[in-house]
PDB file of C-alpha atoms in Angstrom:
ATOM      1  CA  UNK A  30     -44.177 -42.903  20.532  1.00  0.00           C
ATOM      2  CA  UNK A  31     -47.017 -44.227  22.517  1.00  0.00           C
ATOM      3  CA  UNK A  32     -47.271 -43.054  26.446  1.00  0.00           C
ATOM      4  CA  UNK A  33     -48.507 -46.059  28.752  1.00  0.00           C
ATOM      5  CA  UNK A  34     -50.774 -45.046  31.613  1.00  0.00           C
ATOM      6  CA  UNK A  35     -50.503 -45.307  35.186  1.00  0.00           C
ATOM      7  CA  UNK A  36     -51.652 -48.715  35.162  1.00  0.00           C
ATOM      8  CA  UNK A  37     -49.925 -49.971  32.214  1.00  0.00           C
ATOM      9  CA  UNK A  38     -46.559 -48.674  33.610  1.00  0.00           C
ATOM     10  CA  UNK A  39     -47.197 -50.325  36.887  1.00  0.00           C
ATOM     11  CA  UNK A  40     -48.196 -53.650  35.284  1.00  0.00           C
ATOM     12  CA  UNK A  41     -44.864 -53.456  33.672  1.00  0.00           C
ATOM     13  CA  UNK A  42     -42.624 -52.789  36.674  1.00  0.00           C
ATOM     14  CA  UNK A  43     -44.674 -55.960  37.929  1.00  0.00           C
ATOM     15  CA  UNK A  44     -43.960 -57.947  35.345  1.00  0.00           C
ATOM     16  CA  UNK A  45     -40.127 -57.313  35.641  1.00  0.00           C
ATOM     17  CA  UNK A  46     -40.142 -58.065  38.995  1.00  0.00           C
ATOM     18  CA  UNK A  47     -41.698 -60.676  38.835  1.00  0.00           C
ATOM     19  CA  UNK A  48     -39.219 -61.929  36.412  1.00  0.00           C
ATOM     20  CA  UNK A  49     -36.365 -60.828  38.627  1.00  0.00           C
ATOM     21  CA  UNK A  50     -37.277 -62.331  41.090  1.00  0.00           C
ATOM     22  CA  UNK A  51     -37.939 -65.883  39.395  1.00  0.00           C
ATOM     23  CA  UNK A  52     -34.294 -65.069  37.998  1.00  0.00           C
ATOM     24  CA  UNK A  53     -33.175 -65.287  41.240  1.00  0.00           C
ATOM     25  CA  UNK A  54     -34.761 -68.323  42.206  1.00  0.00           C
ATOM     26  CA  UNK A  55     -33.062 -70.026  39.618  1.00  0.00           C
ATOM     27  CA  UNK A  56     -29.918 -68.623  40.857  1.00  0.00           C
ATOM     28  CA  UNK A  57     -30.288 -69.858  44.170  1.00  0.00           C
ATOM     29  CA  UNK A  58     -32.069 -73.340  43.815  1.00  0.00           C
ATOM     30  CA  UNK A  59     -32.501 -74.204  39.873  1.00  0.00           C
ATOM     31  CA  UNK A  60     -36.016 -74.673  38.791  1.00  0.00           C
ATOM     32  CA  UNK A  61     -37.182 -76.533  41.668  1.00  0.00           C
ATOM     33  CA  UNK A  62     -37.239 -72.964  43.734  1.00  0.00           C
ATOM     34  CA  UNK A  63     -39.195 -71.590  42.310  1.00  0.00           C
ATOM     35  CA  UNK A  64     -42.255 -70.731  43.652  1.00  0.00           C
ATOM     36  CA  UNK A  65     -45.433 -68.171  42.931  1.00  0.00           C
ATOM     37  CA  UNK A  66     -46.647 -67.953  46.503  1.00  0.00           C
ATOM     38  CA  UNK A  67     -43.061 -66.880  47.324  1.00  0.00           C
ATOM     39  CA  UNK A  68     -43.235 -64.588  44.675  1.00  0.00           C
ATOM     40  CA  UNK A  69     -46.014 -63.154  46.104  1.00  0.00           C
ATOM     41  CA  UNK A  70     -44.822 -62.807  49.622  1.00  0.00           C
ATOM     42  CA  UNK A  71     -41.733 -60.793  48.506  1.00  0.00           C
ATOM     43  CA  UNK A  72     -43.747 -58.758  46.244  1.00  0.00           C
ATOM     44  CA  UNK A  73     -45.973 -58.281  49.342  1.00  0.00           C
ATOM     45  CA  UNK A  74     -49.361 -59.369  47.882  1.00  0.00           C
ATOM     46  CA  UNK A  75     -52.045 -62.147  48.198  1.00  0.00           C
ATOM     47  CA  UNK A  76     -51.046 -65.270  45.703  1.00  0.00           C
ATOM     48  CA  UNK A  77     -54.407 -64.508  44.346  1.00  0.00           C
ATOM     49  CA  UNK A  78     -52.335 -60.766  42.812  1.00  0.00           C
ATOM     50  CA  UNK A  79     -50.041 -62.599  41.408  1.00  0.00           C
ATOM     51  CA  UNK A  80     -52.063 -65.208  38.851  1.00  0.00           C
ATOM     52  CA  UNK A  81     -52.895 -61.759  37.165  1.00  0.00           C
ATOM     53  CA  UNK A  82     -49.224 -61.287  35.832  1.00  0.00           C
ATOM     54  CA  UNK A  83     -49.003 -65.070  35.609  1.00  0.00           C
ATOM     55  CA  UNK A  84     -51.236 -67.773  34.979  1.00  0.00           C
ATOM     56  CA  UNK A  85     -49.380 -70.734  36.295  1.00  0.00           C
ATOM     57  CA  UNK A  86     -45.480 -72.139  37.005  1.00  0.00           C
ATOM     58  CA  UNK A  87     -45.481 -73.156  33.033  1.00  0.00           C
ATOM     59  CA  UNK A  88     -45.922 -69.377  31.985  1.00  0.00           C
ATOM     60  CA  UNK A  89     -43.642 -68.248  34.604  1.00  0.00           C
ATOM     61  CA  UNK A  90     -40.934 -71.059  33.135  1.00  0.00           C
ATOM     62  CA  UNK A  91     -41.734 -69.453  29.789  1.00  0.00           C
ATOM     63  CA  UNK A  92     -41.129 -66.072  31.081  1.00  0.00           C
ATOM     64  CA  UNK A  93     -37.651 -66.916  32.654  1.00  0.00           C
ATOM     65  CA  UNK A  94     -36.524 -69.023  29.801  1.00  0.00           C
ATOM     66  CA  UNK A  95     -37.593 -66.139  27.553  1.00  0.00           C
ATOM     67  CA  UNK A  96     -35.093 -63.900  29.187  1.00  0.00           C
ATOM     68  CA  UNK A  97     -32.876 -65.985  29.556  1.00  0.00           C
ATOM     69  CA  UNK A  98     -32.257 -66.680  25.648  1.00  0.00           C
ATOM     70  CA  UNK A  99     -32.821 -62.661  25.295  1.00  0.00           C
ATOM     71  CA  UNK A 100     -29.745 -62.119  27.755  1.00  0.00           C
ATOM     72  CA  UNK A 101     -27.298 -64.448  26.441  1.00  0.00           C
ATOM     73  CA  UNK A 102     -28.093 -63.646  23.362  1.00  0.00           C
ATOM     74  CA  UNK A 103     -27.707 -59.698  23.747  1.00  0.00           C
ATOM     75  CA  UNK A 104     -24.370 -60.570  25.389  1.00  0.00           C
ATOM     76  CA  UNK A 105     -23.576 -62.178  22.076  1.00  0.00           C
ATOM     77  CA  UNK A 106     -24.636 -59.063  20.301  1.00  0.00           C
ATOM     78  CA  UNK A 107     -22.742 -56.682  22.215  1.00  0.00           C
ATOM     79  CA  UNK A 108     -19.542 -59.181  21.818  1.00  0.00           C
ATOM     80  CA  UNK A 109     -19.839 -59.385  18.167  1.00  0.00           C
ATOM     81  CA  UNK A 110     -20.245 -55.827  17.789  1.00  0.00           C
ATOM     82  CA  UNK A 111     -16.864 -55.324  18.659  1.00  0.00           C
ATOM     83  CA  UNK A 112     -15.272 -58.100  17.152  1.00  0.00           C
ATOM     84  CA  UNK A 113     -17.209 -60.192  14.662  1.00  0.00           C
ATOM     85  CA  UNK A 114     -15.617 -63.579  15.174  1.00  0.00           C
ATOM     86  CA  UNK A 115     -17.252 -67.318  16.088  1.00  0.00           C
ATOM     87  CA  UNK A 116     -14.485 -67.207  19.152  1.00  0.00           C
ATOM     88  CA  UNK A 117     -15.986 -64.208  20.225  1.00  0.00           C
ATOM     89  CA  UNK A 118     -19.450 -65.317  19.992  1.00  0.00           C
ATOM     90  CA  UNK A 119     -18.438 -69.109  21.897  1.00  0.00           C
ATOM     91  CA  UNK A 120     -16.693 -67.175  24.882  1.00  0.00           C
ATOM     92  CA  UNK A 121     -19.560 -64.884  25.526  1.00  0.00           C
ATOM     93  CA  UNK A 122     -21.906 -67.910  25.682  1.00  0.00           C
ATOM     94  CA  UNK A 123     -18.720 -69.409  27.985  1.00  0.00           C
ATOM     95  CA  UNK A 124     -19.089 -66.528  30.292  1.00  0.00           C
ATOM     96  CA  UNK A 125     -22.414 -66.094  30.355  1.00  0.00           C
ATOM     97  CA  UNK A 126     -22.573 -69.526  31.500  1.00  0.00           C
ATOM     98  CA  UNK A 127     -20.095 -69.215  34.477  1.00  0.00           C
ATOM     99  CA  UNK A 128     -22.256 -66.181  35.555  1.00  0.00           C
ATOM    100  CA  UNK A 129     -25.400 -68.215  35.436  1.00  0.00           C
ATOM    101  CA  UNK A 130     -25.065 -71.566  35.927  1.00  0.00           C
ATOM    102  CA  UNK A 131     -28.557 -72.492  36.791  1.00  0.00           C
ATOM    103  CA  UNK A 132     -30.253 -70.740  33.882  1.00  0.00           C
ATOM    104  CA  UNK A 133     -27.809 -72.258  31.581  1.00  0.00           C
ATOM    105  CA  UNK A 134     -29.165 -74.923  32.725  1.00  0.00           C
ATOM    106  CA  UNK A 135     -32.621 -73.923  32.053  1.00  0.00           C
ATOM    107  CA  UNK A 136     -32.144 -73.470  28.550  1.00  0.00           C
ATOM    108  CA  UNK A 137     -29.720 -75.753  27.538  1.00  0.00           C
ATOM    109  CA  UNK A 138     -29.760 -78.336  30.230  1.00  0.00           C
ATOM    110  CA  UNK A 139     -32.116 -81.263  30.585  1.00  0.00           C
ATOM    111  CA  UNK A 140     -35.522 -80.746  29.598  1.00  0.00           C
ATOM    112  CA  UNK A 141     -37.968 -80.222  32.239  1.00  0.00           C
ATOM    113  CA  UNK A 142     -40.360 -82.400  33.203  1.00  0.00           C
ATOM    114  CA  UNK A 143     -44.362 -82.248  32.091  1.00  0.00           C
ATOM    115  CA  UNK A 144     -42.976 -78.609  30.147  1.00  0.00           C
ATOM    116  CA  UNK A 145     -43.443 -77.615  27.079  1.00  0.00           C
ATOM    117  CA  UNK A 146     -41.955 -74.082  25.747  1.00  0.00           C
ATOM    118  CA  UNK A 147     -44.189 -72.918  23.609  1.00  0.00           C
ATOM    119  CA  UNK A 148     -42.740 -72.306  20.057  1.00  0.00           C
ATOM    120  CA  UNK A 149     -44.361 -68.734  19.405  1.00  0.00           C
ATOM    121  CA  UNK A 150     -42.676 -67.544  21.759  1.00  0.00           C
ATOM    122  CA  UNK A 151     -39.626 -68.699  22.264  1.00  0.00           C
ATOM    123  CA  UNK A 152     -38.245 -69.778  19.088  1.00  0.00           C
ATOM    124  CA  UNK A 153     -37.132 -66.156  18.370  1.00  0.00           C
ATOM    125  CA  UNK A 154     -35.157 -65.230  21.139  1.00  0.00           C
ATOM    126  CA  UNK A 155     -33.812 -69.201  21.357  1.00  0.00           C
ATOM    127  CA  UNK A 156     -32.425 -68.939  18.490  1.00  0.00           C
ATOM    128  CA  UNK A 157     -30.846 -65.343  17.554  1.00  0.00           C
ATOM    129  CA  UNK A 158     -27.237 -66.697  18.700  1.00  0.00           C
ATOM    130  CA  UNK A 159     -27.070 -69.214  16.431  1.00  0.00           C
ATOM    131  CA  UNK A 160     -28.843 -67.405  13.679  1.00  0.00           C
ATOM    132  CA  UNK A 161     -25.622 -64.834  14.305  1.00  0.00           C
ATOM    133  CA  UNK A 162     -23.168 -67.861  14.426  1.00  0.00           C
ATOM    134  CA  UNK A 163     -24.713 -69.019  10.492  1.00  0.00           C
ATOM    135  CA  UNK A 164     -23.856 -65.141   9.385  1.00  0.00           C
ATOM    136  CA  UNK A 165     -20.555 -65.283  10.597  1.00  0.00           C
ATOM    137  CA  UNK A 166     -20.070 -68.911   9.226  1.00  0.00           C
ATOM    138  CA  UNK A 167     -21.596 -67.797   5.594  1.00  0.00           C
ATOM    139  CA  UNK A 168     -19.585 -64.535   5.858  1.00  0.00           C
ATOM    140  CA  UNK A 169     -16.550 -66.435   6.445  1.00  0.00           C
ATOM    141  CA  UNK A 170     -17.457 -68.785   3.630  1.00  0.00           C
ATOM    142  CA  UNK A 171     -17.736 -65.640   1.284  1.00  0.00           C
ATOM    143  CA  UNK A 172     -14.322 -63.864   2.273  1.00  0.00           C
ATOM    144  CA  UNK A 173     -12.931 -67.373   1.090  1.00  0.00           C
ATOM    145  CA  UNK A 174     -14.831 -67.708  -1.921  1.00  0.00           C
ATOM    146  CA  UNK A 175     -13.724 -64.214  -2.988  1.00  0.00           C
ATOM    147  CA  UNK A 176      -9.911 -64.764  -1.830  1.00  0.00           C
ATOM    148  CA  UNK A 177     -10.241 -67.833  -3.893  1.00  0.00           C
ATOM    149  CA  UNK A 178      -8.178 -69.618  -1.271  1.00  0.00           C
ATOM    150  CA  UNK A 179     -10.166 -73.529  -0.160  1.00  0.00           C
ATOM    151  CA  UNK A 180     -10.308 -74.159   3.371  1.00  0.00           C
ATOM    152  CA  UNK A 181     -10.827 -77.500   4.565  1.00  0.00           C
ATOM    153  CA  UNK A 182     -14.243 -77.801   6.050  1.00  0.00           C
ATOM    154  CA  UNK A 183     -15.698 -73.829   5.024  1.00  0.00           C
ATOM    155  CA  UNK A 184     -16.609 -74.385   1.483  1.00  0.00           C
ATOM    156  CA  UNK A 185     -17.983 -76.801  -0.926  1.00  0.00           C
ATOM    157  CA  UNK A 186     -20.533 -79.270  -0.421  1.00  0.00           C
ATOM    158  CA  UNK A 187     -21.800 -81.248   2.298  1.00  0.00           C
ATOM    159  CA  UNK A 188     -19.861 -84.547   1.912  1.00  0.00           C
ATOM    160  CA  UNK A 189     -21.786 -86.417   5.215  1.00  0.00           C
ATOM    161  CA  UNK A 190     -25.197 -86.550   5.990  1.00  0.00           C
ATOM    162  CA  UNK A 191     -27.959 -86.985   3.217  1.00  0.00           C
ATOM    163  CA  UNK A 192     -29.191 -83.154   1.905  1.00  0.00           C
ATOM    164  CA  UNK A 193     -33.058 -83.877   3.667  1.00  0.00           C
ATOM    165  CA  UNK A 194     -31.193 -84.517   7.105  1.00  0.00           C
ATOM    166  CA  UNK A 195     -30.809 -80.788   7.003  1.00  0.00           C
ATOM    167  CA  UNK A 196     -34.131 -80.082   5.573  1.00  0.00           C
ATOM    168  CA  UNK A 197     -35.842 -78.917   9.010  1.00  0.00           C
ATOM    169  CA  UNK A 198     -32.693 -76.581  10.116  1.00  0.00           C
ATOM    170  CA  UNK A 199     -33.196 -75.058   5.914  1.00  0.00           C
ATOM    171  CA  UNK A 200     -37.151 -74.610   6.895  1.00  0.00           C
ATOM    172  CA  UNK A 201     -36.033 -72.805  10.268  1.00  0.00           C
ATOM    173  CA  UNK A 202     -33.579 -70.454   8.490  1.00  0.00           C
ATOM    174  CA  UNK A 203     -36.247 -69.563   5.814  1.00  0.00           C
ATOM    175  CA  UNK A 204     -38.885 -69.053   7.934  1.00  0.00           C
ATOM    176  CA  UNK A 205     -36.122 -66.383   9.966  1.00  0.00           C
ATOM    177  CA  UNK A 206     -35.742 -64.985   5.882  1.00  0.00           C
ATOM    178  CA  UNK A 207     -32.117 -66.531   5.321  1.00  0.00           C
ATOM    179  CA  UNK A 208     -31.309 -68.674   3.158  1.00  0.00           C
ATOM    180  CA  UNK A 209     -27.876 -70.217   3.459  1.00  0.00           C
ATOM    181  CA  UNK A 210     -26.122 -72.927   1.386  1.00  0.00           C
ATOM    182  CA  UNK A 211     -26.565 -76.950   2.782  1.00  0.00           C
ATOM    183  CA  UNK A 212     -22.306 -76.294   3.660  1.00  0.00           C
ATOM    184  CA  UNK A 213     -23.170 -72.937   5.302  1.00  0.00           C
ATOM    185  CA  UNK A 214     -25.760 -74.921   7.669  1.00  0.00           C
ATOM    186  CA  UNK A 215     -23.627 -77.881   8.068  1.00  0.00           C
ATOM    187  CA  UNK A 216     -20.738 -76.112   9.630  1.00  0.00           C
ATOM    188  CA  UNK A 217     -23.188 -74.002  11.696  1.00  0.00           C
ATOM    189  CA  UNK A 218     -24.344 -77.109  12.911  1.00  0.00           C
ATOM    190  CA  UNK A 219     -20.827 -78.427  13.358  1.00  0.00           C
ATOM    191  CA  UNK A 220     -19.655 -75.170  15.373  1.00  0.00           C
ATOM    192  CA  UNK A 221     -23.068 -75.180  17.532  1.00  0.00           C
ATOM    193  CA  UNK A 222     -22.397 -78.694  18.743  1.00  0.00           C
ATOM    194  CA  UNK A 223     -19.248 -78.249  19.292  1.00  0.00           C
ATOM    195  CA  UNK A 224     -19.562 -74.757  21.963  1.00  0.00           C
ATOM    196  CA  UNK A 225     -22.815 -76.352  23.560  1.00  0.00           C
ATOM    197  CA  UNK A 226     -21.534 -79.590  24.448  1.00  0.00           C
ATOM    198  CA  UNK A 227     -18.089 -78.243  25.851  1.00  0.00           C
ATOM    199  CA  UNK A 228     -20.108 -75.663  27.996  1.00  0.00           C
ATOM    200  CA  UNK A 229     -22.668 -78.062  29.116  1.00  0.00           C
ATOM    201  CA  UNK A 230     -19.407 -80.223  29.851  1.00  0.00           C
ATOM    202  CA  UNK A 231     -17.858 -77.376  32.268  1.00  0.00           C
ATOM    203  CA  UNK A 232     -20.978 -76.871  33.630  1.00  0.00           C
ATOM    204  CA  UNK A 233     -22.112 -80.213  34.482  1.00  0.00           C
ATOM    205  CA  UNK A 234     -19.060 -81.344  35.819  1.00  0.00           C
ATOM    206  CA  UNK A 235     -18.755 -84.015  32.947  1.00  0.00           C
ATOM    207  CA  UNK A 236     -14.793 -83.771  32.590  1.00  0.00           C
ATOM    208  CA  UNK A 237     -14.438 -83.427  36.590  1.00  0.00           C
ATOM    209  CA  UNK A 238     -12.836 -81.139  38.521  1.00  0.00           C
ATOM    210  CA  UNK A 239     -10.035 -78.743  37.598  1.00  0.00           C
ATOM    211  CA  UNK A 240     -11.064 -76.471  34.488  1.00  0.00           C
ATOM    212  CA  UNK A 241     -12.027 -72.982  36.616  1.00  0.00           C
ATOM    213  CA  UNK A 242      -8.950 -70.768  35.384  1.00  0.00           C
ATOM    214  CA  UNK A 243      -8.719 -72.535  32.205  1.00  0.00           C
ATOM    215  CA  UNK A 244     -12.221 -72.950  30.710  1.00  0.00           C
ATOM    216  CA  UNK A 245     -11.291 -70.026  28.464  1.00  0.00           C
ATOM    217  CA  UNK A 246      -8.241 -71.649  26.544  1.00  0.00           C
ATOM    218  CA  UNK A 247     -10.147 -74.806  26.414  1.00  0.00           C
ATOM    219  CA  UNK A 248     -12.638 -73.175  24.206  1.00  0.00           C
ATOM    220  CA  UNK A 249     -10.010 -70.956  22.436  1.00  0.00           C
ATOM    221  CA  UNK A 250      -8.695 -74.784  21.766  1.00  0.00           C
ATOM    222  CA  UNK A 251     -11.607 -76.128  20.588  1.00  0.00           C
ATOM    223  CA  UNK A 252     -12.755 -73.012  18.521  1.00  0.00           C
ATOM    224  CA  UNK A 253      -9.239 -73.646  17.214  1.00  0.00           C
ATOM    225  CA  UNK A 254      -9.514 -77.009  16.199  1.00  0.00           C
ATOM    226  CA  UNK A 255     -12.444 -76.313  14.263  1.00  0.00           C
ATOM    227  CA  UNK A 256     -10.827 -74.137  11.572  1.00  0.00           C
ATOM    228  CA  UNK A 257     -11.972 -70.721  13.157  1.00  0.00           C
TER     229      UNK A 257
END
């Protein structure tokens, strides 16, 4: 294993509080908190310190959306690991969401304005959950091929939506090295949809007030209704 130095140790702790901290402006006050110069004052430097960890707001968005896919998306892993089921997987993203609203938001919620994320680096982390949601869909589309038992929905071909309208989402999963069938991806799709929108939902106070205690069961519901 490589040793860092001094400096590249330090430069590191920097760089995670930096990130802790914008974590925690997002917490507080959503994306319009945050702030480098206040950064800098709790980190107890010039502003002029800080553009040496990061450029700009944009790069400091990047950072924070960056871990914020990493973090749900370990939460996922760490879920799954001890039971390997899409229910699992949607109320881990459920929870993760109640825990932090505001960078929900940031990654799932409305785009922000005049910001682009750039692809290299955050397609990977953005999309490891659902990359884990297609191998539990194709595993579960296996374990029914081999009990040679047809479930409504699982198996068989896609019978809406022309094959190239899934084109992009077949590039994506190559590109990853997976290669699932067009059913495989539609039901992904299907599932994804699905967990997202009720989340965003709950979180966005679309269905009004009154879900707190049962959030849960409503997703147990939906998961439900879905086949899984």
């Amino acid at each position: 294993m490589t040793e860092t130095t001094p400096r590249q140790r330090a430069r590191i702790e920097t760089e995670a509080q930096i990130t802790a901290i914008g974590n925690r402006m997002v917490d507080d006050d959503g994306v319009d908190g945050l702030s480098l110069r206040a950064i800098a004052r709790e980190l107890g430097v010039v502003s002029s310190a800080v553009y040496r960890y990061v450029k700009s707001r944009d790069e400091l968005l990047t950072i924070l959306i960056r871990d914020a896919f990493t973090q749900i998306a370990d939460a996922v892993d760490e879920a799954l690991a001890g039971e390997r089921s899409v229910e699992a997987l949607a109320l881990t993203m459920l929870e993760w969401s109640r825990a932090h609203p505001n960078r929900w938001a940031l990654i799932y919620g409305t785009p922000i304005a005049d910001y682009e994320a750039p692809r290299e680096e955050t397609v990977v982390p953005g999309t490891r959950i659902m990359v884990a949601l297609a191998q539990l869909v194709a595993e579960d589309d296996r374990a029914s091929e081999r009990a040679s038992v047809p479930q409504s929905g699982k198996t068989g071909s896609v019978t809406q939506g022309p094959e190239r309208a899934l084109a992009p989402l077949r590039d994506g999963l190559e590109e990853l090295g997976l290669d699932y069938s067009d059913a495989v991806i539609m039901r992904t799709v299907t599932i994804w949809v699905a967990v997202i929108g009720l989340i965003n939902g709950l979180r966005f106070g679309q269905f009004g007030p009154g879900f707190d205690e049962i959030e849960g069961e409503l997703m147990r519901g939906v998961i439900g209704s879905l086949g899984e």
